[in-house]
Amino acid sequence: MTDSSGSPTSAQPTAPNPADRPVYVIGGGPGGLSAAYALRARGIRAVVLERSDRVGDSWRRHYDRLRLHTTRRQSALPGLPMPRRFGRWVTRADVVRYLEKYAEHHRLEIVTGVEVTRVERTPDGTGWLLHATGGRELTGAAVVVATGYNHTPRVPDWAGRSTFTGEFLHACEYREPKPFAGRDVLVVGIGNTGAEIAVDLVEGGASRVRLAVRTPPHIVRRSTAGWPAQYSAILVRRLPVGLVDRLSRIQSRVALPDLSAQGLPRPASGLYTRVLEGAIPVQDVGLIDAVRKGTVEIVAAVERLEGSEVVLADGERLAPDAVIAATGYVRALEPLVGGLGVLDGRGRPVAHGPRTPAGAPGLHFTGYTNPISGNLRELALDAERIAKAIARAGGASRLPTT
Ligand SMILES: Cc1cc2nc3c(=O)[nH]c(=O)nc-3n(C[C@H](O)[C@H](O)[C@H](O)COP(=O)(O)OP(=O)(O)OC[C@H]3O[C@@H](n4cnc5c(N)ncnc54)[C@H](O)[C@@H]3O)c2cc1C
């Protein structure tokens, strides 16, 4: 790995001869690293450009309590299993260790401290020109964009947000419950992150924890009698949506208590229907118990902020000491590739994995879906498919054979 100064062999300026151009991989997270490995395994030179100073930056910044919701085996990247000692539900710190090891083990060519700001077609149409920090211009035979589904924190445009006098943070800034011990906290949003942070706050000694919910989510047990929810998700993902919705409704009635009295009724629309709309189910890591016991109180969605108060959709006013917005992320691909006509109305790539958008041969995207079967699993599968497609297209610089 090299730093932003780059070694003479990494991130060289524009290669004049198309045959000398590597494949540039933008982003040194699991998606980018696995794509770089799969390319290297096919003898193709791949250079990973990572804006931070180390690989796996997203995982370094997640909250401490986090463990993978997907199993160790179904979360490993191609070419290197995760060690058994990591256990079935791998900790955040072990994910970081694994990604470091992965880059080292496969001797991936990584340049850190380089942020790609824009991608465009080379004037002669034979490759891709990347503009990066420090005025760099790099020409690749192909590009794999792997900047992450959770790229930029999203905070709803609540009225009164800028004049709110209470403490306010996005979930991406939350690390541990200690700073909130003895305090009244409102968590906004019941995705996996909001649900888990609420439980963490209770266990960490917050005096009161409320969770603002707009749409009740589907909740699933992480595993039932030793069978992980992810395995069921993998098995059912190709079945008709209506059938999966019906099966999951039955399963939920059998396996989960009714929390309507506590403000969490069973969702009106089916589990798989919601997944296709972009809402993956919440894996229970203590939320059900906390809601049942009343240690996490469910309240209505946030409507606006007023001074030190939060006004909810049902008119209730709260005055928490702190608000944590677990309100998701945006892909933020527009500055990077917005000019190329490769994004849909929601800012997502129109083609994914091995397929490339029309008129953009060699431009691949990985990691911009939220699959029920687990993102890491799908990133790993896509890495191989992307490398195969790039190898088939030809034209990229080959690694010297030893
Ligand atoms: C809290 C949380 C828990 C999750 N748990 C699971 C789980 O249990 N199982 C699972 O399968 N998935 C999980 N995911 C989803 C997904 O697997 C991870 O987000 C995973 O890290 C995605 O990998 P990625 O490489 O696509 O993106 P990231 O890991 O976000 O990596 C993107 C990289 O690109 C870099 N970058 C961004 N922009 C640029 C640029 N312009 N130039 C250069 N570098 C750039 C970033 O610094 C970063 O290092 C979770 C996600 C979150 C947020």
Short mmCIF file of C-alpha atoms and ligand atoms in Angstrom, two decimals:
data_model
loop_
_atom_site.label_atom_id
_atom_site.label_comp_id
_atom_site.label_asym_id
_atom_site.label_seq_id
_atom_site.Cartn_x
_atom_site.Cartn_y
_atom_site.Cartn_z
CA MET A 1 0.00 0.00 0.00
CA THR A 2 1.26 3.49 -0.70
CA ASP A 3 0.22 6.86 0.61
CA SER A 4 -1.05 9.83 -1.35
CA SER A 5 2.41 10.64 -2.62
CA GLY A 6 2.14 7.30 -4.46
CA SER A 7 5.02 5.04 -5.29
CA PRO A 8 6.45 5.28 -8.80
CA THR A 9 4.54 2.13 -9.72
CA SER A 10 1.19 3.26 -8.35
CA ALA A 11 -1.33 5.75 -9.68
CA GLN A 12 0.94 7.02 -12.40
CA PRO A 13 -0.40 9.80 -14.56
CA THR A 14 -2.13 9.06 -17.80
CA ALA A 15 -0.66 6.02 -19.53
CA PRO A 16 -0.20 7.04 -23.15
CA ASN A 17 -0.34 3.49 -24.47
CA PRO A 18 -3.82 1.96 -23.95
CA ALA A 19 -2.25 -1.45 -23.35
CA ASP A 20 -0.46 -0.06 -20.25
CA ARG A 21 -3.60 1.17 -18.59
CA PRO A 22 -4.65 -0.58 -15.40
CA VAL A 23 -8.17 -0.98 -14.11
CA TYR A 24 -8.87 1.66 -11.47
CA VAL A 25 -10.99 0.61 -8.53
CA ILE A 26 -12.47 3.56 -6.64
CA GLY A 27 -12.83 2.75 -2.93
CA GLY A 28 -10.89 0.45 -0.60
CA GLY A 29 -13.84 -1.12 1.22
CA PRO A 30 -14.94 -4.76 0.86
CA GLY A 31 -16.38 -4.10 -2.61
CA GLY A 32 -13.26 -2.47 -4.03
CA LEU A 33 -10.82 -4.87 -2.40
CA SER A 34 -12.65 -7.96 -3.61
CA ALA A 35 -12.90 -6.58 -7.16
CA ALA A 36 -9.16 -5.80 -7.14
CA TYR A 37 -8.38 -9.33 -5.96
CA ALA A 38 -10.59 -10.94 -8.60
CA LEU A 39 -8.92 -8.87 -11.33
CA ARG A 40 -5.45 -9.67 -10.04
CA ALA A 41 -6.35 -13.36 -9.93
CA ARG A 42 -7.01 -13.09 -13.68
CA GLY A 43 -3.64 -11.44 -14.30
CA ILE A 44 -5.08 -7.95 -14.73
CA ARG A 45 -3.42 -5.00 -13.02
CA ALA A 46 -5.88 -3.28 -10.70
CA VAL A 47 -5.09 -0.16 -8.68
CA VAL A 48 -7.34 0.70 -5.75
CA LEU A 49 -7.73 4.42 -5.03
CA GLU A 50 -8.87 5.06 -1.46
CA ARG A 51 -9.57 8.54 -0.13
CA SER A 52 -8.79 7.77 3.51
CA ASP A 53 -5.43 6.68 4.84
CA ARG A 54 -6.35 3.01 5.31
CA VAL A 55 -8.54 0.31 3.80
CA GLY A 56 -11.92 -0.48 5.36
CA ASP A 57 -12.53 3.09 6.44
CA SER A 58 -16.32 2.68 6.82
CA TRP A 59 -15.83 -0.22 9.21
CA ARG A 60 -13.31 1.71 11.29
CA ARG A 61 -15.92 4.38 11.94
CA HIS A 62 -18.99 2.26 12.79
CA TYR A 63 -20.18 2.03 16.42
CA ASP A 64 -18.19 -0.27 18.70
CA ARG A 65 -20.97 -2.72 19.53
CA LEU A 66 -21.59 -3.63 15.90
CA ARG A 67 -21.28 -7.23 14.76
CA LEU A 68 -22.05 -8.54 11.30
CA HIS A 69 -25.68 -9.58 10.92
CA THR A 70 -24.57 -12.01 8.25
CA THR A 71 -22.59 -15.11 9.09
CA ARG A 72 -18.81 -15.29 8.95
CA ARG A 73 -18.89 -17.75 6.05
CA GLN A 74 -21.41 -15.76 4.02
CA SER A 75 -19.50 -12.51 4.61
CA ALA A 76 -16.00 -13.56 3.51
CA LEU A 77 -14.57 -12.07 0.34
CA PRO A 78 -13.19 -14.23 -2.48
CA GLY A 79 -9.83 -15.87 -1.97
CA LEU A 80 -9.59 -15.63 1.82
CA PRO A 81 -11.92 -17.17 4.41
CA MET A 82 -12.48 -15.34 7.68
CA PRO A 83 -10.72 -17.17 10.53
CA ARG A 84 -12.91 -19.50 12.64
CA ARG A 85 -11.79 -17.71 15.79
CA PHE A 86 -13.86 -14.68 14.68
CA GLY A 87 -16.97 -16.71 15.62
CA ARG A 88 -20.23 -16.86 13.73
CA TRP A 89 -21.16 -13.17 14.21
CA VAL A 90 -18.00 -11.25 13.48
CA THR A 91 -17.23 -8.09 15.47
CA ARG A 92 -16.62 -4.73 13.83
CA ALA A 93 -12.98 -4.79 14.93
CA ASP A 94 -12.47 -8.22 13.37
CA VAL A 95 -14.01 -7.03 10.09
CA VAL A 96 -11.37 -4.29 10.04
CA ARG A 97 -8.60 -6.84 10.83
CA TYR A 98 -9.88 -9.07 8.06
CA LEU A 99 -9.91 -6.27 5.46
CA GLU A 100 -6.35 -5.27 6.39
CA LYS A 101 -5.24 -8.89 6.12
CA TYR A 102 -7.13 -9.31 2.85
CA ALA A 103 -5.26 -6.43 1.19
CA GLU A 104 -1.92 -7.71 2.48
CA HIS A 105 -2.53 -11.38 1.73
CA HIS A 106 -3.45 -10.71 -1.90
CA ARG A 107 -0.72 -8.04 -2.26
CA LEU A 108 -3.23 -5.61 -3.68
CA GLU A 109 -1.99 -2.39 -5.22
CA ILE A 110 -3.60 0.34 -3.16
CA VAL A 111 -3.01 4.08 -3.13
CA THR A 112 -4.46 5.78 -0.07
CA GLY A 113 -5.21 9.46 0.46
CA VAL A 114 -6.53 9.84 -3.09
CA GLU A 115 -10.12 10.86 -3.59
CA VAL A 116 -11.52 10.51 -7.08
CA THR A 117 -13.66 13.53 -7.79
CA ARG A 118 -14.87 12.87 -11.34
CA VAL A 119 -14.83 10.14 -13.95
CA GLU A 120 -15.16 10.82 -17.65
CA ARG A 121 -14.49 9.12 -20.94
CA THR A 122 -11.06 9.73 -22.48
CA PRO A 123 -11.33 12.09 -25.46
CA ASP A 124 -10.46 9.24 -27.85
CA GLY A 125 -13.11 7.00 -26.26
CA THR A 126 -10.67 4.18 -25.52
CA GLY A 127 -10.67 4.39 -21.73
CA TRP A 128 -11.64 6.34 -18.63
CA LEU A 129 -10.10 9.51 -17.26
CA LEU A 130 -10.22 9.92 -13.49
CA HIS A 131 -9.79 13.30 -11.85
CA ALA A 132 -8.51 12.98 -8.32
CA THR A 133 -7.28 15.10 -5.44
CA GLY A 134 -3.98 16.87 -5.89
CA GLY A 135 -4.80 17.57 -9.55
CA ARG A 136 -4.14 13.97 -10.54
CA GLU A 137 -5.44 12.70 -13.85
CA LEU A 138 -5.35 8.93 -14.24
CA THR A 139 -6.37 6.93 -17.27
CA GLY A 140 -7.75 3.44 -16.84
CA ALA A 141 -8.81 0.79 -19.29
CA ALA A 142 -11.83 0.18 -17.09
CA VAL A 143 -13.16 1.47 -13.78
CA VAL A 144 -14.88 -0.23 -10.88
CA VAL A 145 -16.81 2.26 -8.76
CA ALA A 146 -17.03 0.95 -5.17
CA THR A 147 -17.52 4.05 -3.05
CA GLY A 148 -20.20 2.47 -0.85
CA TYR A 149 -23.97 2.34 -0.46
CA ASN A 150 -23.60 4.21 2.84
CA HIS A 151 -21.50 7.02 1.42
CA THR A 152 -22.88 10.26 2.83
CA PRO A 153 -25.04 10.56 5.98
CA ARG A 154 -28.58 11.68 5.25
CA VAL A 155 -30.49 13.92 7.67
CA PRO A 156 -34.07 14.82 6.74
CA ASP A 157 -34.67 18.46 6.06
CA TRP A 158 -36.60 19.04 9.31
CA ALA A 159 -37.78 22.60 9.92
CA GLY A 160 -35.91 24.12 12.86
CA ARG A 161 -32.90 21.83 12.46
CA SER A 162 -30.38 24.69 12.20
CA THR A 163 -31.71 26.46 15.32
CA PHE A 164 -32.20 23.34 17.45
CA THR A 165 -30.42 23.93 20.77
CA GLY A 166 -30.12 20.31 21.93
CA GLU A 167 -27.25 17.98 21.06
CA PHE A 168 -27.79 16.53 17.59
CA LEU A 169 -25.75 13.92 15.78
CA HIS A 170 -26.07 11.48 12.90
CA ALA A 171 -25.73 7.78 13.76
CA CYS A 172 -22.43 7.74 11.82
CA GLU A 173 -20.94 9.87 14.65
CA TYR A 174 -22.15 7.52 17.41
CA ARG A 175 -19.46 5.18 18.79
CA GLU A 176 -20.53 4.07 22.27
CA PRO A 177 -23.13 4.81 24.96
CA LYS A 178 -20.80 6.30 27.61
CA PRO A 179 -21.35 9.97 26.66
CA PHE A 180 -25.10 9.41 27.00
CA ALA A 181 -25.15 7.73 30.44
CA GLY A 182 -27.79 9.35 32.68
CA ARG A 183 -29.23 11.30 29.74
CA ASP A 184 -32.55 11.34 27.90
CA VAL A 185 -31.95 10.37 24.26
CA LEU A 186 -34.23 10.29 21.23
CA VAL A 187 -33.11 7.97 18.44
CA VAL A 188 -34.81 8.73 15.12
CA GLY A 189 -35.30 5.87 12.69
CA ILE A 190 -35.83 2.16 13.21
CA GLY A 191 -33.48 0.59 10.70
CA ASN A 192 -30.89 -1.88 11.94
CA THR A 193 -28.65 0.98 13.08
CA GLY A 194 -31.31 2.93 15.00
CA ALA A 195 -32.64 -0.24 16.65
CA GLU A 196 -29.18 -1.31 17.76
CA ILE A 197 -28.10 2.11 19.01
CA ALA A 198 -31.32 2.35 21.09
CA VAL A 199 -30.50 -0.96 22.78
CA ASP A 200 -26.87 0.05 23.27
CA LEU A 201 -27.97 3.28 24.99
CA VAL A 202 -30.26 1.38 27.38
CA GLU A 203 -27.51 -1.09 28.26
CA GLY A 204 -25.04 1.77 28.60
CA GLY A 205 -27.10 3.61 31.23
CA ALA A 206 -29.04 6.32 29.37
CA SER A 207 -31.82 7.54 31.71
CA ARG A 208 -34.49 7.38 29.00
CA VAL A 209 -34.45 6.09 25.42
CA ARG A 210 -37.16 6.81 22.90
CA LEU A 211 -37.20 5.60 19.33
CA ALA A 212 -39.11 7.65 16.73
CA VAL A 213 -40.75 5.44 14.11
CA ARG A 214 -42.45 6.52 10.89
CA THR A 215 -43.16 3.09 9.40
CA PRO A 216 -43.08 -0.02 11.60
CA PRO A 217 -40.39 -2.35 10.22
CA HIS A 218 -40.28 -6.07 9.72
CA ILE A 219 -38.28 -7.58 12.55
CA VAL A 220 -36.58 -10.95 12.27
CA ARG A 221 -34.57 -13.00 14.75
CA ARG A 222 -30.90 -13.12 13.75
CA SER A 223 -31.14 -16.89 14.09
CA THR A 224 -33.81 -19.36 15.15
CA ALA A 225 -32.73 -22.69 16.68
CA GLY A 226 -29.27 -22.11 15.20
CA TRP A 227 -30.57 -21.34 11.68
CA PRO A 228 -29.47 -17.82 10.62
CA ALA A 229 -32.10 -15.53 9.05
CA GLN A 230 -29.57 -14.87 6.27
CA TYR A 231 -29.75 -18.53 5.14
CA SER A 232 -33.54 -18.26 4.75
CA ALA A 233 -33.06 -15.01 2.84
CA ILE A 234 -30.63 -16.68 0.43
CA LEU A 235 -33.03 -19.58 -0.11
CA VAL A 236 -36.13 -17.49 -0.78
CA ARG A 237 -34.70 -14.63 -2.80
CA ARG A 238 -35.64 -16.14 -6.16
CA LEU A 239 -39.18 -17.11 -5.10
CA PRO A 240 -42.20 -14.97 -6.06
CA VAL A 241 -42.48 -11.86 -3.88
CA GLY A 242 -46.07 -12.61 -2.80
CA LEU A 243 -45.11 -16.10 -1.64
CA VAL A 244 -42.16 -14.85 0.41
CA ASP A 245 -44.39 -12.14 1.92
CA ARG A 246 -46.91 -14.80 2.99
CA LEU A 247 -44.27 -17.18 4.38
CA SER A 248 -42.60 -14.42 6.38
CA ARG A 249 -45.95 -13.25 7.77
CA ILE A 250 -46.62 -16.76 9.12
CA GLN A 251 -43.10 -17.05 10.46
CA SER A 252 -43.31 -13.70 12.19
CA ARG A 253 -46.62 -14.55 13.91
CA VAL A 254 -45.11 -17.78 15.24
CA ALA A 255 -41.70 -16.46 16.25
CA LEU A 256 -42.27 -12.87 17.35
CA PRO A 257 -44.48 -11.29 19.99
CA ASP A 258 -47.12 -8.73 19.07
CA LEU A 259 -45.76 -5.30 20.03
CA SER A 260 -48.81 -3.28 18.90
CA ALA A 261 -49.54 -2.13 22.45
CA GLN A 262 -46.02 -0.74 22.66
CA GLY A 263 -46.42 1.16 19.37
CA LEU A 264 -44.93 -1.37 16.97
CA PRO A 265 -47.78 -3.09 15.09
CA ARG A 266 -46.95 -5.72 12.50
CA PRO A 267 -46.27 -3.96 9.16
CA ALA A 268 -49.11 -3.73 6.67
CA SER A 269 -46.99 -4.59 3.61
CA GLY A 270 -45.03 -7.81 3.15
CA LEU A 271 -41.39 -8.35 4.09
CA TYR A 272 -40.05 -8.98 0.60
CA THR A 273 -42.17 -6.18 -0.90
CA ARG A 274 -40.52 -3.83 1.57
CA VAL A 275 -37.05 -5.17 0.75
CA LEU A 276 -37.63 -4.38 -2.92
CA GLU A 277 -38.62 -0.86 -1.89
CA GLY A 278 -35.25 -0.57 -0.14
CA ALA A 279 -36.11 -1.43 3.48
CA ILE A 280 -34.33 -4.54 4.72
CA PRO A 281 -35.77 -6.15 7.89
CA VAL A 282 -34.46 -5.22 11.31
CA GLN A 283 -32.51 -8.05 12.92
CA ASP A 284 -33.37 -8.36 16.56
CA VAL A 285 -30.33 -7.83 18.75
CA GLY A 286 -32.30 -6.93 21.88
CA LEU A 287 -34.92 -4.51 20.55
CA ILE A 288 -37.92 -6.80 21.07
CA ASP A 289 -37.09 -7.33 24.75
CA ALA A 290 -36.33 -3.66 25.31
CA VAL A 291 -39.62 -2.56 23.73
CA ARG A 292 -41.55 -5.20 25.68
CA LYS A 293 -39.97 -4.07 28.94
CA GLY A 294 -40.49 -0.40 28.08
CA THR A 295 -36.80 0.45 28.29
CA VAL A 296 -37.02 1.57 24.67
CA GLU A 297 -40.20 3.60 24.17
CA ILE A 298 -41.64 3.86 20.68
CA VAL A 299 -42.85 7.33 19.68
CA ALA A 300 -44.21 8.86 16.46
CA ALA A 301 -42.06 10.17 13.62
CA VAL A 302 -40.28 13.51 13.97
CA GLU A 303 -42.04 16.37 12.24
CA ARG A 304 -39.93 19.41 13.17
CA LEU A 305 -37.53 20.81 15.74
CA GLU A 306 -38.31 23.93 17.77
CA GLY A 307 -35.70 25.45 20.04
CA SER A 308 -34.87 22.63 22.48
CA GLU A 309 -37.96 20.61 21.58
CA VAL A 310 -38.76 17.90 19.07
CA VAL A 311 -42.30 17.97 17.71
CA LEU A 312 -43.68 14.58 16.65
CA ALA A 313 -46.20 13.75 13.94
CA ASP A 314 -48.89 13.06 16.56
CA GLY A 315 -48.35 16.51 18.14
CA GLU A 316 -46.38 15.26 21.16
CA ARG A 317 -43.45 17.47 22.19
CA LEU A 318 -40.25 16.00 23.63
CA ALA A 319 -37.26 17.75 25.14
CA PRO A 320 -34.50 15.14 24.98
CA ASP A 321 -30.91 15.90 25.96
CA ALA A 322 -29.70 14.47 22.67
CA VAL A 323 -31.12 13.43 19.30
CA ILE A 324 -29.40 10.72 17.26
CA ALA A 325 -30.59 10.64 13.64
CA ALA A 326 -30.32 7.06 12.38
CA THR A 327 -31.82 8.22 9.12
CA GLY A 328 -29.59 6.50 6.63
CA TYR A 329 -27.19 7.48 3.90
CA VAL A 330 -27.15 8.53 0.28
CA ARG A 331 -24.96 7.15 -2.47
CA ALA A 332 -23.73 10.62 -3.56
CA LEU A 333 -22.61 9.37 -6.98
CA GLU A 334 -23.68 12.52 -8.86
CA PRO A 335 -20.42 14.49 -8.52
CA LEU A 336 -18.43 11.42 -9.54
CA VAL A 337 -20.36 10.11 -12.54
CA GLY A 338 -23.44 12.35 -12.76
CA GLY A 339 -22.43 13.75 -16.14
CA LEU A 340 -22.32 10.35 -17.83
CA GLY A 341 -26.03 9.49 -17.89
CA VAL A 342 -25.40 6.31 -15.91
CA LEU A 343 -27.61 7.07 -12.86
CA ASP A 344 -31.36 6.59 -12.45
CA GLY A 345 -33.81 9.08 -10.92
CA ARG A 346 -32.81 7.98 -7.41
CA GLY A 347 -29.10 8.46 -8.06
CA ARG A 348 -28.33 4.76 -8.38
CA PRO A 349 -26.37 3.19 -11.24
CA VAL A 350 -28.59 1.93 -14.05
CA ALA A 351 -26.39 -1.16 -14.40
CA HIS A 352 -24.64 -3.13 -11.73
CA GLY A 353 -21.89 -5.71 -11.35
CA PRO A 354 -20.74 -7.27 -14.63
CA ARG A 355 -23.18 -5.25 -16.72
CA THR A 356 -22.21 -1.73 -17.75
CA PRO A 357 -24.52 1.17 -18.61
CA ALA A 358 -25.31 1.72 -22.29
CA GLY A 359 -22.56 3.77 -23.89
CA ALA A 360 -20.20 3.26 -20.94
CA PRO A 361 -18.21 0.10 -21.69
CA GLY A 362 -15.78 -0.77 -18.90
CA LEU A 363 -17.55 1.31 -16.25
CA HIS A 364 -18.69 -1.04 -13.48
CA PHE A 365 -20.52 -0.38 -10.23
CA THR A 366 -20.55 -2.63 -7.20
CA GLY A 367 -22.30 -2.36 -3.83
CA TYR A 368 -25.19 -0.03 -4.72
CA THR A 369 -27.99 -2.44 -3.88
CA ASN A 370 -29.28 -3.53 -0.50
CA PRO A 371 -29.92 -7.25 -1.04
CA ILE A 372 -31.83 -9.39 1.46
CA SER A 373 -29.10 -12.05 1.15
CA GLY A 374 -26.37 -9.77 2.57
CA ASN A 375 -24.34 -7.06 0.91
CA LEU A 376 -20.94 -8.63 1.60
CA ARG A 377 -22.04 -11.90 0.04
CA GLU A 378 -23.26 -10.12 -3.08
CA LEU A 379 -20.15 -7.91 -3.29
CA ALA A 380 -18.02 -11.04 -3.22
CA LEU A 381 -20.04 -12.67 -6.01
CA ASP A 382 -20.05 -9.48 -8.09
CA ALA A 383 -16.27 -9.12 -7.78
CA GLU A 384 -15.75 -12.36 -9.67
CA ARG A 385 -18.38 -11.48 -12.27
CA ILE A 386 -16.93 -8.01 -12.86
CA ALA A 387 -13.39 -9.37 -13.22
CA LYS A 388 -14.63 -11.96 -15.70
CA ALA A 389 -16.40 -9.27 -17.76
CA ILE A 390 -13.31 -7.02 -17.79
CA ALA A 391 -11.04 -9.93 -18.71
CA ARG A 392 -13.40 -10.86 -21.54
CA ALA A 393 -13.45 -7.27 -22.86
CA GLY A 394 -9.60 -7.20 -22.85
CA GLY A 395 -7.47 -4.08 -23.21
CA ALA A 396 -6.29 -3.68 -19.61
CA SER A 397 -2.68 -3.85 -18.52
CA ARG A 398 -1.58 -7.40 -17.62
CA LEU A 399 0.53 -8.24 -14.61
CA PRO A 400 3.98 -9.62 -15.41
CA THR A 401 3.94 -13.40 -15.28
CA THR A 402 6.38 -14.83 -12.75
C1 LIG B 1 -23.79 -0.25 10.25
C2 LIG B 1 -23.70 -1.18 9.08
C3 LIG B 1 -23.70 -2.56 9.28
C4 LIG B 1 -23.61 -3.44 8.18
N1 LIG B 1 -23.64 -4.78 8.42
C5 LIG B 1 -23.58 -5.64 7.38
C6 LIG B 1 -23.61 -7.05 7.61
O1 LIG B 1 -23.72 -7.51 8.73
N2 LIG B 1 -23.53 -7.86 6.53
C7 LIG B 1 -23.43 -7.39 5.25
O2 LIG B 1 -23.37 -8.18 4.32
N3 LIG B 1 -23.43 -6.06 5.02
C8 LIG B 1 -23.50 -5.18 6.04
N4 LIG B 1 -23.49 -3.83 5.79
C9 LIG B 1 -23.54 -3.37 4.41
C10 LIG B 1 -22.21 -3.45 3.62
O3 LIG B 1 -21.73 -4.76 3.58
C11 LIG B 1 -21.12 -2.59 4.16
O4 LIG B 1 -21.56 -1.25 4.16
C12 LIG B 1 -19.83 -2.70 3.31
O5 LIG B 1 -18.81 -2.01 3.98
C13 LIG B 1 -19.99 -2.17 1.90
O6 LIG B 1 -18.75 -2.24 1.24
P1 LIG B 1 -18.35 -1.23 0.08
O7 LIG B 1 -16.95 -1.55 -0.29
O8 LIG B 1 -19.39 -1.24 -0.96
O9 LIG B 1 -18.44 0.22 0.76
P2 LIG B 1 -17.60 0.83 1.96
O10 LIG B 1 -17.23 -0.19 2.95
O11 LIG B 1 -18.38 2.01 2.42
O12 LIG B 1 -16.24 1.30 1.26
C14 LIG B 1 -16.22 2.39 0.37
C15 LIG B 1 -14.80 2.96 0.39
O13 LIG B 1 -14.68 3.92 -0.64
C16 LIG B 1 -13.96 5.04 -0.16
N5 LIG B 1 -14.37 6.18 -0.99
C17 LIG B 1 -15.59 6.76 -1.05
N6 LIG B 1 -15.61 7.72 -1.99
C18 LIG B 1 -14.38 7.74 -2.57
C19 LIG B 1 -13.80 8.48 -3.62
N7 LIG B 1 -14.49 9.41 -4.29
N8 LIG B 1 -12.50 8.24 -3.95
C20 LIG B 1 -11.77 7.30 -3.29
N9 LIG B 1 -12.29 6.56 -2.27
C21 LIG B 1 -13.58 6.75 -1.93
C22 LIG B 1 -14.37 5.15 1.30
O14 LIG B 1 -13.42 5.86 2.07
C23 LIG B 1 -14.47 3.68 1.70
O15 LIG B 1 -13.25 3.18 2.20
C24 LIG B 1 -23.54 -2.93 6.86
C25 LIG B 1 -23.55 -1.54 6.67
C26 LIG B 1 -23.61 -0.68 7.76
C27 LIG B 1 -23.63 0.81 7.51
#
